[in-house]
Short mmCIF file of C-alpha atoms in Angstrom, two decimals:
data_model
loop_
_atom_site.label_atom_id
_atom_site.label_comp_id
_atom_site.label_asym_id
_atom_site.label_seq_id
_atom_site.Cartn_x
_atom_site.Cartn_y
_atom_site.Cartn_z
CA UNK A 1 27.56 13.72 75.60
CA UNK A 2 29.30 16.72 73.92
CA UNK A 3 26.67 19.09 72.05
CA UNK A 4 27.87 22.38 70.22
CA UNK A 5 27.39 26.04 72.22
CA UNK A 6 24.68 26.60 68.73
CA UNK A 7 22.74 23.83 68.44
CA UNK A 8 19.74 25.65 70.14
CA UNK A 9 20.23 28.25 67.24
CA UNK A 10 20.33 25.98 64.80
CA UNK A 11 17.18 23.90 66.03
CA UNK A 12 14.70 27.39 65.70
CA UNK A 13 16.15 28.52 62.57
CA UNK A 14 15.02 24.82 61.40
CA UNK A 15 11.93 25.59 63.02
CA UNK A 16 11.00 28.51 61.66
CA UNK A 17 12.02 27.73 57.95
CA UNK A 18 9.67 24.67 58.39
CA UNK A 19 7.17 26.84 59.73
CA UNK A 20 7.61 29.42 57.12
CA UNK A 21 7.84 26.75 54.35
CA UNK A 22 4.16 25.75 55.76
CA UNK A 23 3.11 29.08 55.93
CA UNK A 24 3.92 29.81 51.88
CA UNK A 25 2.03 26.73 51.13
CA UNK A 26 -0.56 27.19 53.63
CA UNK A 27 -1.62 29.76 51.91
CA UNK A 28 -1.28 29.15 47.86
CA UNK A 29 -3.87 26.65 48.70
CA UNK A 30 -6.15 28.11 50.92
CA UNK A 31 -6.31 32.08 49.94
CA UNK A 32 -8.62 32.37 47.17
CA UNK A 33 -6.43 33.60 43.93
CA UNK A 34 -8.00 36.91 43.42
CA UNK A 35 -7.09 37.92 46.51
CA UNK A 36 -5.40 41.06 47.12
CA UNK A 37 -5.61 42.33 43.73
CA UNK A 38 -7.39 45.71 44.53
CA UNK A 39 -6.80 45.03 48.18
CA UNK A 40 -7.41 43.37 51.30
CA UNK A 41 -10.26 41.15 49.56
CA UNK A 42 -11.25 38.73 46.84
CA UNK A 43 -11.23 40.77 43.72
CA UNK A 44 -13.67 38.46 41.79
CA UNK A 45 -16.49 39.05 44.77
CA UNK A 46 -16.73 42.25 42.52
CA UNK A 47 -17.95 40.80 39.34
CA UNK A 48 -19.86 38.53 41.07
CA UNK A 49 -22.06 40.45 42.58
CA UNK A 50 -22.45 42.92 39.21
CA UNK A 51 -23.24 40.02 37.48
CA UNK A 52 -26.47 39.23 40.21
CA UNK A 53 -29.57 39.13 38.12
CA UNK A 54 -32.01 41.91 38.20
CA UNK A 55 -35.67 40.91 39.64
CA UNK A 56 -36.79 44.19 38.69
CA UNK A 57 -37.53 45.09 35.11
CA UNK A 58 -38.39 48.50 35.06
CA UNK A 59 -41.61 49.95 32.99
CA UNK A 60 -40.19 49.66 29.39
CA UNK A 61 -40.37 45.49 29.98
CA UNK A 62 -43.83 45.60 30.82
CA UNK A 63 -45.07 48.01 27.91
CA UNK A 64 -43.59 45.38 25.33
CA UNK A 65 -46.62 42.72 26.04
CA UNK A 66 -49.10 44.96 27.63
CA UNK A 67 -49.38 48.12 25.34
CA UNK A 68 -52.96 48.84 26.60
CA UNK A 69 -52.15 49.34 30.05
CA UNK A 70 -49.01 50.85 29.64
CA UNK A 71 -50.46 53.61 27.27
CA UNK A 72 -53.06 54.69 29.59
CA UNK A 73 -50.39 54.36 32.72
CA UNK A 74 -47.64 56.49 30.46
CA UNK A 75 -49.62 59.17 29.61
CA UNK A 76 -51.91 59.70 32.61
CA UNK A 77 -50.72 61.15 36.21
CA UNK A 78 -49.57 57.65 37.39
CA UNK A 79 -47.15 57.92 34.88
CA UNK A 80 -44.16 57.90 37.92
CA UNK A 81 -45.11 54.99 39.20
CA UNK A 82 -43.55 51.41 38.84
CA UNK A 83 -45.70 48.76 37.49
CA UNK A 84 -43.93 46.27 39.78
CA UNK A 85 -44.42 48.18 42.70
CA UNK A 86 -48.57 47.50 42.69
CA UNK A 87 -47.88 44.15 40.36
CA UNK A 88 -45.30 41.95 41.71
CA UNK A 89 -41.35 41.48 40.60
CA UNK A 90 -40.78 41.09 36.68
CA UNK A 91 -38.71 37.86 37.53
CA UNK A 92 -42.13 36.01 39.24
CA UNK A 93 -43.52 36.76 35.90
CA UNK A 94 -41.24 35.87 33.35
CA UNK A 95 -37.86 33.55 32.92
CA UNK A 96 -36.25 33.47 29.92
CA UNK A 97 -38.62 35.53 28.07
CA UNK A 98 -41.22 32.78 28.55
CA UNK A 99 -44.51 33.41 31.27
CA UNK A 100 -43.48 31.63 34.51
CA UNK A 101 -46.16 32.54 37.23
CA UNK A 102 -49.32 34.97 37.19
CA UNK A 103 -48.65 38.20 39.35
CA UNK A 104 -51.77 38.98 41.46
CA UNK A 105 -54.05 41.96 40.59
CA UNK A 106 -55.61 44.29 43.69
CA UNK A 107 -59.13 44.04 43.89
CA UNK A 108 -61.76 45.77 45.81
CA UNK A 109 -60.71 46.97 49.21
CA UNK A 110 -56.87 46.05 48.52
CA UNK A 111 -56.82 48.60 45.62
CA UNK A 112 -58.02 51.27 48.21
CA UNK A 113 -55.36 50.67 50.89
CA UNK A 114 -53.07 50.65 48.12
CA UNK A 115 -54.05 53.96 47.00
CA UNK A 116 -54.58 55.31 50.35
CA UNK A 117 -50.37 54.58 51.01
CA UNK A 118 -50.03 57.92 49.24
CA UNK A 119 -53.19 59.79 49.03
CA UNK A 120 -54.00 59.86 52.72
CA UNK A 121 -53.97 62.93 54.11
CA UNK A 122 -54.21 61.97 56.97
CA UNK A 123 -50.19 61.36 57.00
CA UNK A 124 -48.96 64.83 57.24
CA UNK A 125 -45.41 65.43 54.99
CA UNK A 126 -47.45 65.09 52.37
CA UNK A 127 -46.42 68.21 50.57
CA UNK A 128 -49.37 69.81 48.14
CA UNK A 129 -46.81 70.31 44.75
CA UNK A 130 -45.77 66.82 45.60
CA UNK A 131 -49.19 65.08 45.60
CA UNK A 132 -53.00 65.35 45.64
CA UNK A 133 -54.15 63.83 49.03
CA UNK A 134 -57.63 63.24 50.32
CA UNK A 135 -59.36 62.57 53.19
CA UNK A 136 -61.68 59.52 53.46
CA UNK A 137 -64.47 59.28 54.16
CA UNK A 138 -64.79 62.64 53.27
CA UNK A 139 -64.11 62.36 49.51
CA UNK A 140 -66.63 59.76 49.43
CA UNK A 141 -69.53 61.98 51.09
CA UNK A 142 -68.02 64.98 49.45
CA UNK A 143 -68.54 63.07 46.02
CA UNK A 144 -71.86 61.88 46.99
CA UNK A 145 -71.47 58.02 46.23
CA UNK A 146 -71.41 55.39 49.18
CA UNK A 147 -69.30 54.93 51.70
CA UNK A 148 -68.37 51.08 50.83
CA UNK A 149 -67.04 52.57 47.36
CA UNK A 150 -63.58 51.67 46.57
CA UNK A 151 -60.85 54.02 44.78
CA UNK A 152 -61.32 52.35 41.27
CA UNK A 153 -65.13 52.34 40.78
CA UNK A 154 -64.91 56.11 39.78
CA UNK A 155 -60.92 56.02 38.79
CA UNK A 156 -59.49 54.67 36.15
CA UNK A 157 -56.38 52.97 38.67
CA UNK A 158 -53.94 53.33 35.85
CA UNK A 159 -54.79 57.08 34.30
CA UNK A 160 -56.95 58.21 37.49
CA UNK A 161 -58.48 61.35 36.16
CA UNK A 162 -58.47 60.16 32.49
CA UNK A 163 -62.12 59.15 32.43
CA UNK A 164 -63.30 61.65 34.90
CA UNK A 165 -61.73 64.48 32.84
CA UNK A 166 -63.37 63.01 29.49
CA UNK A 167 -66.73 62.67 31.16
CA UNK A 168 -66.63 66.47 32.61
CA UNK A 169 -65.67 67.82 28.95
CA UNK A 170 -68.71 66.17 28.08
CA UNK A 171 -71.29 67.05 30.51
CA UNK A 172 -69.68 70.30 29.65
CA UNK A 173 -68.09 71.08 33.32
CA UNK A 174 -64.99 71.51 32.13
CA UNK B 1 -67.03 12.31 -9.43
CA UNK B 2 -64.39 10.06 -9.27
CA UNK B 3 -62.40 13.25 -9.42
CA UNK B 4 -64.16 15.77 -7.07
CA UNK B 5 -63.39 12.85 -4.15
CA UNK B 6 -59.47 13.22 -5.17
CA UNK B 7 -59.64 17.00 -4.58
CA UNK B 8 -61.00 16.29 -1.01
CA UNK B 9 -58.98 13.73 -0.13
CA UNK B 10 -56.21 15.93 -1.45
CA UNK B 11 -57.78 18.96 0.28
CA UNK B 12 -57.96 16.98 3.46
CA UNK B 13 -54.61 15.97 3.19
CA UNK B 14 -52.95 19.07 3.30
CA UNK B 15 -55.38 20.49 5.72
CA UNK B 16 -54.24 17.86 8.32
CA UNK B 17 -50.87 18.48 7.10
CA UNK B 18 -51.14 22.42 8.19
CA UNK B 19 -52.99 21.73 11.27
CA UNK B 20 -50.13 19.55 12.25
CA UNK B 21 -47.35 21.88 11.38
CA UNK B 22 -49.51 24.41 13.30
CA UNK B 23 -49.55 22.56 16.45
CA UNK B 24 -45.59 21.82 16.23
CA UNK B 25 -44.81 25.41 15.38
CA UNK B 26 -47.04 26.77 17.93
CA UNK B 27 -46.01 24.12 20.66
CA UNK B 28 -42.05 24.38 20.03
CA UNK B 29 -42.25 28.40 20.75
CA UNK B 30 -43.54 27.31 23.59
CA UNK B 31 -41.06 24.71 24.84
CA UNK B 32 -37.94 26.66 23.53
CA UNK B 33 -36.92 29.58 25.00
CA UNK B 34 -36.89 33.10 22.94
CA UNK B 35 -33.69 33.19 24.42
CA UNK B 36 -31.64 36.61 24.18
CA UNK B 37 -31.22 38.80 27.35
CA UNK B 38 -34.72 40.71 28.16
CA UNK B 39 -32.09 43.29 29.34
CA UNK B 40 -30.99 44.54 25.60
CA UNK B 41 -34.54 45.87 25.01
CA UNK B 42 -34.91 48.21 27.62
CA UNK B 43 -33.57 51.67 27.75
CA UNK B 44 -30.43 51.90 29.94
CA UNK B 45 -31.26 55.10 32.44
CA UNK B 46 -27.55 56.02 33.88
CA UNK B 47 -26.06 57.00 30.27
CA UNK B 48 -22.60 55.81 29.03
CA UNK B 49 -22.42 52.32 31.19
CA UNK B 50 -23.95 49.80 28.65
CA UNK B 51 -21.85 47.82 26.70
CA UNK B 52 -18.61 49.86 27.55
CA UNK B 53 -15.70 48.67 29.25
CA UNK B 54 -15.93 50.05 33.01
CA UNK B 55 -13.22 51.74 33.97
CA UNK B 56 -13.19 51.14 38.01
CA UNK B 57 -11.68 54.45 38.70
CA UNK B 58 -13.28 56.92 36.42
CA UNK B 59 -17.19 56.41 38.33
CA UNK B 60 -17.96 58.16 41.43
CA UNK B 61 -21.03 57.76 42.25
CA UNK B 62 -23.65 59.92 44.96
CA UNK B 63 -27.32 58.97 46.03
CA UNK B 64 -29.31 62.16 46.98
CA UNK B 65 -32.48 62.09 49.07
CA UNK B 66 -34.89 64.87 48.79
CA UNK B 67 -37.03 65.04 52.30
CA UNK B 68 -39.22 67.36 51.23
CA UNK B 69 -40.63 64.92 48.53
CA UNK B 70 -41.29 61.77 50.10
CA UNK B 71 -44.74 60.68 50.74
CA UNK B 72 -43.04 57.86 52.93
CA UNK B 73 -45.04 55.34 50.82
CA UNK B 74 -42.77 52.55 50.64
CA UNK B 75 -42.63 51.72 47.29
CA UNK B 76 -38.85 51.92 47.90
CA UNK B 77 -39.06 49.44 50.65
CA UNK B 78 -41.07 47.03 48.55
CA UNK B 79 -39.10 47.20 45.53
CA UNK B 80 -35.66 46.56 47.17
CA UNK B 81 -37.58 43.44 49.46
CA UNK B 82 -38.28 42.33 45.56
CA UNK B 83 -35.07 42.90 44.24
CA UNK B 84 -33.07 41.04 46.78
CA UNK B 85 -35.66 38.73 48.78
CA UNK B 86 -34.62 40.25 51.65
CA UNK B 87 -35.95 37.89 55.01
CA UNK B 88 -39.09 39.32 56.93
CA UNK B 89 -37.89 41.91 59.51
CA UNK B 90 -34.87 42.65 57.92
CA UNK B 91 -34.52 45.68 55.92
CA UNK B 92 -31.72 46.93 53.02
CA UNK B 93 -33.53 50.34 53.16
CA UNK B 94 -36.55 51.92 55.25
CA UNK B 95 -38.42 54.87 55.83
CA UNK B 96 -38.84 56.49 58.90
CA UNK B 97 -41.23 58.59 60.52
CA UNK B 98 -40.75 61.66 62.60
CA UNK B 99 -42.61 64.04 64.44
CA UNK B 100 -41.68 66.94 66.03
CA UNK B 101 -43.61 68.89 68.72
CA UNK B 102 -43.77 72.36 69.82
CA UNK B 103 -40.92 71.57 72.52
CA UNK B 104 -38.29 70.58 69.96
CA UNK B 105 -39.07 67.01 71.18
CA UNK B 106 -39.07 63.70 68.09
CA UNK B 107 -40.51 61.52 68.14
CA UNK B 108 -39.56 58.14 65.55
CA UNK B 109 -41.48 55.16 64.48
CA UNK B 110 -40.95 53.09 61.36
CA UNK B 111 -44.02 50.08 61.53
CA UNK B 112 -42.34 47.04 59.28
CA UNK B 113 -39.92 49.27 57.93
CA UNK B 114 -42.12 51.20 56.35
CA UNK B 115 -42.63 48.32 53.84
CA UNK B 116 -46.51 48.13 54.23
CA UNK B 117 -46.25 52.20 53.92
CA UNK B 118 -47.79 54.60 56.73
CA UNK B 119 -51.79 54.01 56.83
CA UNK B 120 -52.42 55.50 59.78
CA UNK B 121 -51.14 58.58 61.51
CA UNK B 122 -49.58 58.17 65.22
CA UNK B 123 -52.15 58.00 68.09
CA UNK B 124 -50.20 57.33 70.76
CA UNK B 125 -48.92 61.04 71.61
CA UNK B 126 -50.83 63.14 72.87
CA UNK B 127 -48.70 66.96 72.32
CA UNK B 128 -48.92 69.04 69.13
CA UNK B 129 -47.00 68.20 66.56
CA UNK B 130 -46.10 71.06 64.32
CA UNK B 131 -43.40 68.91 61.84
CA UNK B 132 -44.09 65.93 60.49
CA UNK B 133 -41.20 64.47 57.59
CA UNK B 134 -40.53 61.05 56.28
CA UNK B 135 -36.92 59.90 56.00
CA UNK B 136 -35.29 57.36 54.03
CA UNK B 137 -32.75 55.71 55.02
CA UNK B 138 -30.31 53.07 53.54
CA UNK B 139 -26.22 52.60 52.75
CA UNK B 140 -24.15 55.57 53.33
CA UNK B 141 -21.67 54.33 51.07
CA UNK B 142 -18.73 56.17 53.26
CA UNK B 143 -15.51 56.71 52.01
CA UNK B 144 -13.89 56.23 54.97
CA UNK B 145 -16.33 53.40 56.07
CA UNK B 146 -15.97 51.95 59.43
CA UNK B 147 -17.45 48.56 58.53
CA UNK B 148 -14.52 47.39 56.05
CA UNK B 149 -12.22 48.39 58.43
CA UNK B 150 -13.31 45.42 61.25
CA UNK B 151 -13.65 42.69 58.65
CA UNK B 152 -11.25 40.22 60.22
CA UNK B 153 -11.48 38.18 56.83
CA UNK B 154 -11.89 40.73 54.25
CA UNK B 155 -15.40 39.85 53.20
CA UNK B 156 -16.28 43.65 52.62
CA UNK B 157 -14.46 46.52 51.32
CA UNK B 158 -14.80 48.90 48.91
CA UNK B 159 -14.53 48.63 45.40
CA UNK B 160 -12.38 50.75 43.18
CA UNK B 161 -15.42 52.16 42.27
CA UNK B 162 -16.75 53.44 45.38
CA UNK B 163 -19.26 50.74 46.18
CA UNK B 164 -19.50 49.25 49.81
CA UNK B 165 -20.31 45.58 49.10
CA UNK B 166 -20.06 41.84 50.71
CA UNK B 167 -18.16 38.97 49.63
CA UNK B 168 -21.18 36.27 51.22
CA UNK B 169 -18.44 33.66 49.87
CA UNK B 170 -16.25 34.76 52.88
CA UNK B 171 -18.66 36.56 55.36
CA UNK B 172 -18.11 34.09 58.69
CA UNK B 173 -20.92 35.89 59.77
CA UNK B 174 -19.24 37.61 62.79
CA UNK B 175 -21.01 40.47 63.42
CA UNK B 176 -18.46 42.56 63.86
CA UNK B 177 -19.20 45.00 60.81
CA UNK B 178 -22.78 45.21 62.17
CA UNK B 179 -21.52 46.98 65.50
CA UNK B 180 -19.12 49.22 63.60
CA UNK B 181 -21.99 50.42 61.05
CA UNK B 182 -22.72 53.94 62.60
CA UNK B 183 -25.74 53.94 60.72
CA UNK B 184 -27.16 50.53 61.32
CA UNK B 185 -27.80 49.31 57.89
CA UNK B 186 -25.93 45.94 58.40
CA UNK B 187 -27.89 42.81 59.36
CA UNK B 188 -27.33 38.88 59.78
CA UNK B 189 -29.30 37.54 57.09
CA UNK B 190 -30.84 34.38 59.33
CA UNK B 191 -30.90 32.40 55.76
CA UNK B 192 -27.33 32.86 54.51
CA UNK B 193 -25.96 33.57 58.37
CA UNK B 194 -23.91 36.32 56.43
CA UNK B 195 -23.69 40.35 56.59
CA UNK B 196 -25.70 41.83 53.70
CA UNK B 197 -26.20 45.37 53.54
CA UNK B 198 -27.74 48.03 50.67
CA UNK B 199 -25.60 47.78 47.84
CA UNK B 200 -27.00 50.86 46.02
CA UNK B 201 -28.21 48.10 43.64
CA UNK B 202 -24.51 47.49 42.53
CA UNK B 203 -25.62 44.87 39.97
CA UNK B 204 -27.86 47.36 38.37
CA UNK B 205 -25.71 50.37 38.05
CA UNK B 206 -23.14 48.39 36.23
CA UNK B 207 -26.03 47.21 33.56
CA UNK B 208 -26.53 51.03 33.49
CA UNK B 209 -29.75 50.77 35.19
CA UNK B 210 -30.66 53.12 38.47
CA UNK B 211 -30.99 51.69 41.96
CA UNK B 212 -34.60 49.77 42.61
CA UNK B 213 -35.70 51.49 44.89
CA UNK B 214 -34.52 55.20 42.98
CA UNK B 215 -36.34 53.58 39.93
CA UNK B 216 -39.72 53.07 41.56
CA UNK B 217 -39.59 56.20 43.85
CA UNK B 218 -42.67 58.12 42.58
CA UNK B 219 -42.01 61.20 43.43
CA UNK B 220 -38.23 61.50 43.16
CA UNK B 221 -37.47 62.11 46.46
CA UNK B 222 -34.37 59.56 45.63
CA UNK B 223 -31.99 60.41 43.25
CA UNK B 224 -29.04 58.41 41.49
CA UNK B 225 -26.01 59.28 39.53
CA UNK B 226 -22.44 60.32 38.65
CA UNK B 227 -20.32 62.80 39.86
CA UNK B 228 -17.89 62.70 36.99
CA UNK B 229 -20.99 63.41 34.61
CA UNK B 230 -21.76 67.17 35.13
CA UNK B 231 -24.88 66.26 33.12
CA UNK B 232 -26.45 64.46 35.65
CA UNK B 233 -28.76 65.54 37.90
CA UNK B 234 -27.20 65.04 41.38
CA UNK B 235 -24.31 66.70 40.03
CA UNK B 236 -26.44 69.65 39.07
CA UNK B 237 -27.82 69.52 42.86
CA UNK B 238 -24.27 68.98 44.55
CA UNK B 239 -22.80 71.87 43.09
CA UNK B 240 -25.87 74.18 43.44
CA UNK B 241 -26.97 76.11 45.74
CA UNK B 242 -28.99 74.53 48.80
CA UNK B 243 -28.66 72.93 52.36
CA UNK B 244 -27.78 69.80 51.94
CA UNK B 245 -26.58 67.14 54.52
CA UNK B 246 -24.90 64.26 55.28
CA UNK B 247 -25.82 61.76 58.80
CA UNK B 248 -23.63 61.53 61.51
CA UNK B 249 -21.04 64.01 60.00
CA UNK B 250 -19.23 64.26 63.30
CA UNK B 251 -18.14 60.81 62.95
CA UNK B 252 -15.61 61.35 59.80
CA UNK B 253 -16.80 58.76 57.63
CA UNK B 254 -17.36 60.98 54.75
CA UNK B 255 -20.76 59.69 53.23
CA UNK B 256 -21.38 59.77 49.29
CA UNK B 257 -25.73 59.82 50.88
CA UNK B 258 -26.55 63.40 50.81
CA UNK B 259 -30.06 64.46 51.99
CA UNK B 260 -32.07 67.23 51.03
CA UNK B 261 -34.47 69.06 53.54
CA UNK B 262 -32.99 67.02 56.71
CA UNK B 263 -34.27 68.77 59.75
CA UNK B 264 -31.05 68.94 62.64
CA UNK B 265 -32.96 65.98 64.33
CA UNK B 266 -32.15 63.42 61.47
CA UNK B 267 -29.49 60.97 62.65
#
C-alpha cells in the first residue's frame, strides 16, 4: 500500500489541533471566570474575603446597651482596653441585633490572673510610662489586707482607681 | 348599678385587650429581627473607607510595631483567635519572648503563643539577664512576597491593594507557601486542610475598621494605617525621625511590617 511522504505531518498537526481544541475548552469550563483579571488568581477571592463578617465589635457596640459600664470603663484608666478582650467576641453575644448567648464574667481568682497578664512585674519589658506594675504578694502585705484578696475587692475592675481616688479625697489623703 | 357593671365589663374588656396587644408587641420584637447592619452605628476608625468606592490602587497600607510598648499581654493573640476561630496551636499572630544575657546570648520562648499572656517569668536559665523585650509577630505583608510566588494554583497573591491573602476556594493545601514563608506565619489549618495566614484583618480595613488585634492592643504598641494619608499616624512615624526596622531585610522581600525598638537579635 502506497501512503504519501506527509502523512506523518498531517497526522500531528490533527493531533495537536484536537489537543488544542480540548485544551480551549478544557479550560472555559474548568478555570473559574474571574480568573486572571488582576493576575495569576481568582479576582472574586478578593471580595470574598472583604466581605467576611467581623466577630469583633469594637467598644462603641458595647456602650449602646451597657452605658453603665462603659461610662465608668471610658473615662477611667482602663479606658484602652477592649471590652471583648476580658468579655468574649461581640458575635457569641449578639446575631442580628438580637441576644444570642451570655458571655462569661471573671470572678474571683480568674479576675486576678487576668489582671496580673499586665500588671506583673514580675515580667520585665514592662516599661514604667507604659504601665503601673506590681508585685504580688507584696501589694497585698504592702496594702495591709489578706493574702487570699483578689484584684477587684479593693478595685473597681472597670475604672480601677476611681473608687480608691474618691475614698482618699474623702478621708482627706488626697 | 346596672350601669357601674357595664363600665367594668367595659373596663375589663379593654384591659385584656391591652394586655394582649402587649404580649404580641413585646413577643414579635422578640421573634423579628431589628434587622439593619450593627456595623452603621459604630464609628469607622481608618477615615475615608466607609461607604466610598475603593479604589484598589490608591491604598497602601503599613502596620508598625512599637517594642518598647508591649506588655506582651496577649490581648492581640486573643482577639485575632476570636476574630477568625483560629484551631488550638495554630497562631495568625503571637508574641514572643526574649531575653538577653550579659554575653549577647537570647534566649526565645513564646508558651501557647502568647495567647494565655506571660504569667510567669523564665526559670529555667540560670545567667543574668540584662534585656528583657516582648515581640509581636504576625504577616509581613512583603511586596515582593515569596509565598505567592510558589502557589502552583494561584490560591494566594497579592491584591491590588497590597494585601497578602488566600483564596481557601483553591488552596490544595500543598504546603508549599508554608516552606517559602521566611517568616513562618503560614500554617495548615487541620479543619479546612488549607493555608491561612494573618490577613491584617483584610475584611475589616475595607469596612474602615483597624486590624483586631491593633484595635484591642492596650497600649499601642501596634499601629495601623495609610501611607497615602499623611494624616495618619504611621505615616507621621515612617517619615520621622527614629530607628525603625524591618525582619529578615537581607532576604529582599521588602516588608510593609516595620518595628519600632527591635533589638539586632529580632528575626
Amino acid at each position: 500500500m502506497h501512503t504519501p511522504h506527509n502523512a506523518h505531518v498531517k497526522r500531528l498537526l490533527a493531533a495537536l489541533i484536537i489537543l488544542f481544541v480540548i485544551g480551549f475548552f478544557a479550560k472555559q469550563a474548568f478555570q473559574p471566570k474571574s480568573f486572571g483579571k488582576y493576575g495569576h488568581y481568582r479576582a472574586d477571592a478578593i471580595m470574598e474575603e472583604a466581605n467576611r463578617p467581623m466577630r469583633l465589635m469594637t467598644n462603641p457596640s458595647c456602650v449602646k446597651c451597657h452605658p453603665y459600664e462603659a461610662g465608668h470603663q471610658m473615662t477611667g484608666l482602663h479606658k484602652t482596653i477592649s471590652c471583648e478582650f476580658c468579655h468574649g467576641a461581640y458575635a457569641d453575644h449578639i446575631k442580628d441585633g438580637k441576644k444570642i448567648g451570655t458571655l462569661p464574667v471573671k470572678r474571683n481568682a480568674e479576675i486576678t490572673t487576668l489582671c496580673l497578664r499586665c500588671h506583673n512585674r514580675a515580667i520585665e519589658a514592662r516599661p514604667k510610662q507604659v504601665i503601673k506594675t506590681v508585685v504580688m504578694p507584696d501589694h497585698l502585705r504592702a496594702q495591709k489586707v489578706d493574702e487570699k484578696h483578689s484584684c477587684n475587692q479593693c478595685h473597681y475592675v472597670h475604672a480601677p482607681l476611681k473608687y480608691i481616688n474618691h475614698s482618699k479625697k474623702i478621708m482627706g489623703l488626697i | 348599678m346596672k350601669n357601674s357593671t357595664k363600665i367594668l365589663d367595659e373596663d375589663r374588656r379593654s384591659f385584656i385587650k391591652k394586655v394582649l396587644k402587649g404580649t404580641i408587641a413585646g413577643s414579635l420584637l422578640l421573634v423579628i429581627p431589628a434587622g439593619g447592619n450593627a456595623l452603621e452605628d459604630i464609628p469607622a476608625q481608618i477615615p475615608g473607607i466607609r461607604d466610598k468606592e475603593w479604589d484598589m490602587s490608591k491604598k497602601r497600607f503599613a502596620f508598625i510595631v512599637d517594642i518598647t510598648r508591649c506588655i506582651g499581654c496577649g490581648s492581640c493573640c486573643v482577639a485575632d483567635k476570636r476574630e477568625y476561630n483560629v484551631p488550638d496551636h495554630n497562631y495568625r499572630t503571637w508574641v514572643e519572648r526574649y531575653l538577653k544575657d550579659f554575653d549577647d546570648n537570647i534566649y526565645v520562648d513564646c508558651p501557647n503563643g502568647g495567647l494565655d499572656g506571660y504569667q510567669k517569668p523564665r526559670e529555667d536559665l540560670d545567667v543574668p539577664i540584662r534585656d528583657t523585650f516582648f515581640v509581636p509577630k504576625l504577616c509581613n505583608m512583603c511586596k515582593d512576597a515569596p509565598c505567592t510566588q510558589v502557589c502552583p494554583v494561584g490560591a494566594t497573591f497579592t491584591t491590588p491593594d497590597g494585601f497578602v491573602i488566600v483564596d481557601s476556594k483553591r488552596c490544595v493545601g500543598c504546603g508549599y507557601c508554608i516552606q517559602a514563608c521566611p517568616y513562618s506565619v503560614r500554617f495548615l489549618n487541620p479543619v479546612t486542610k488549607t493555608a491561612e495566614k494573618c490577613t491584617w484583618c483584610y475584611h475589616r480595613v475595607r469596612k474602615g475598621m483597624l486590624p483586631a488585634c491593633v484595635n484591642v492592643c492596650p497600649t499601642g504598641a501596634r499601629k495601623f494605617g495609610d501611607l497615602n494619608d499623611k494624616e495618619s499616624e504611621v505615616s507621621k512615624i515612617l517619615s520621622g525621625p527614629g530607628v525603625i526596622t524591618v525582619l529578615k531585610k537581607e532576604m529582599g522581600t521588602d516588608p510593609s511590617l516595620y518595628y519600632i525598638g527591635a533589638r539586632r537579635e529580632v528575626i
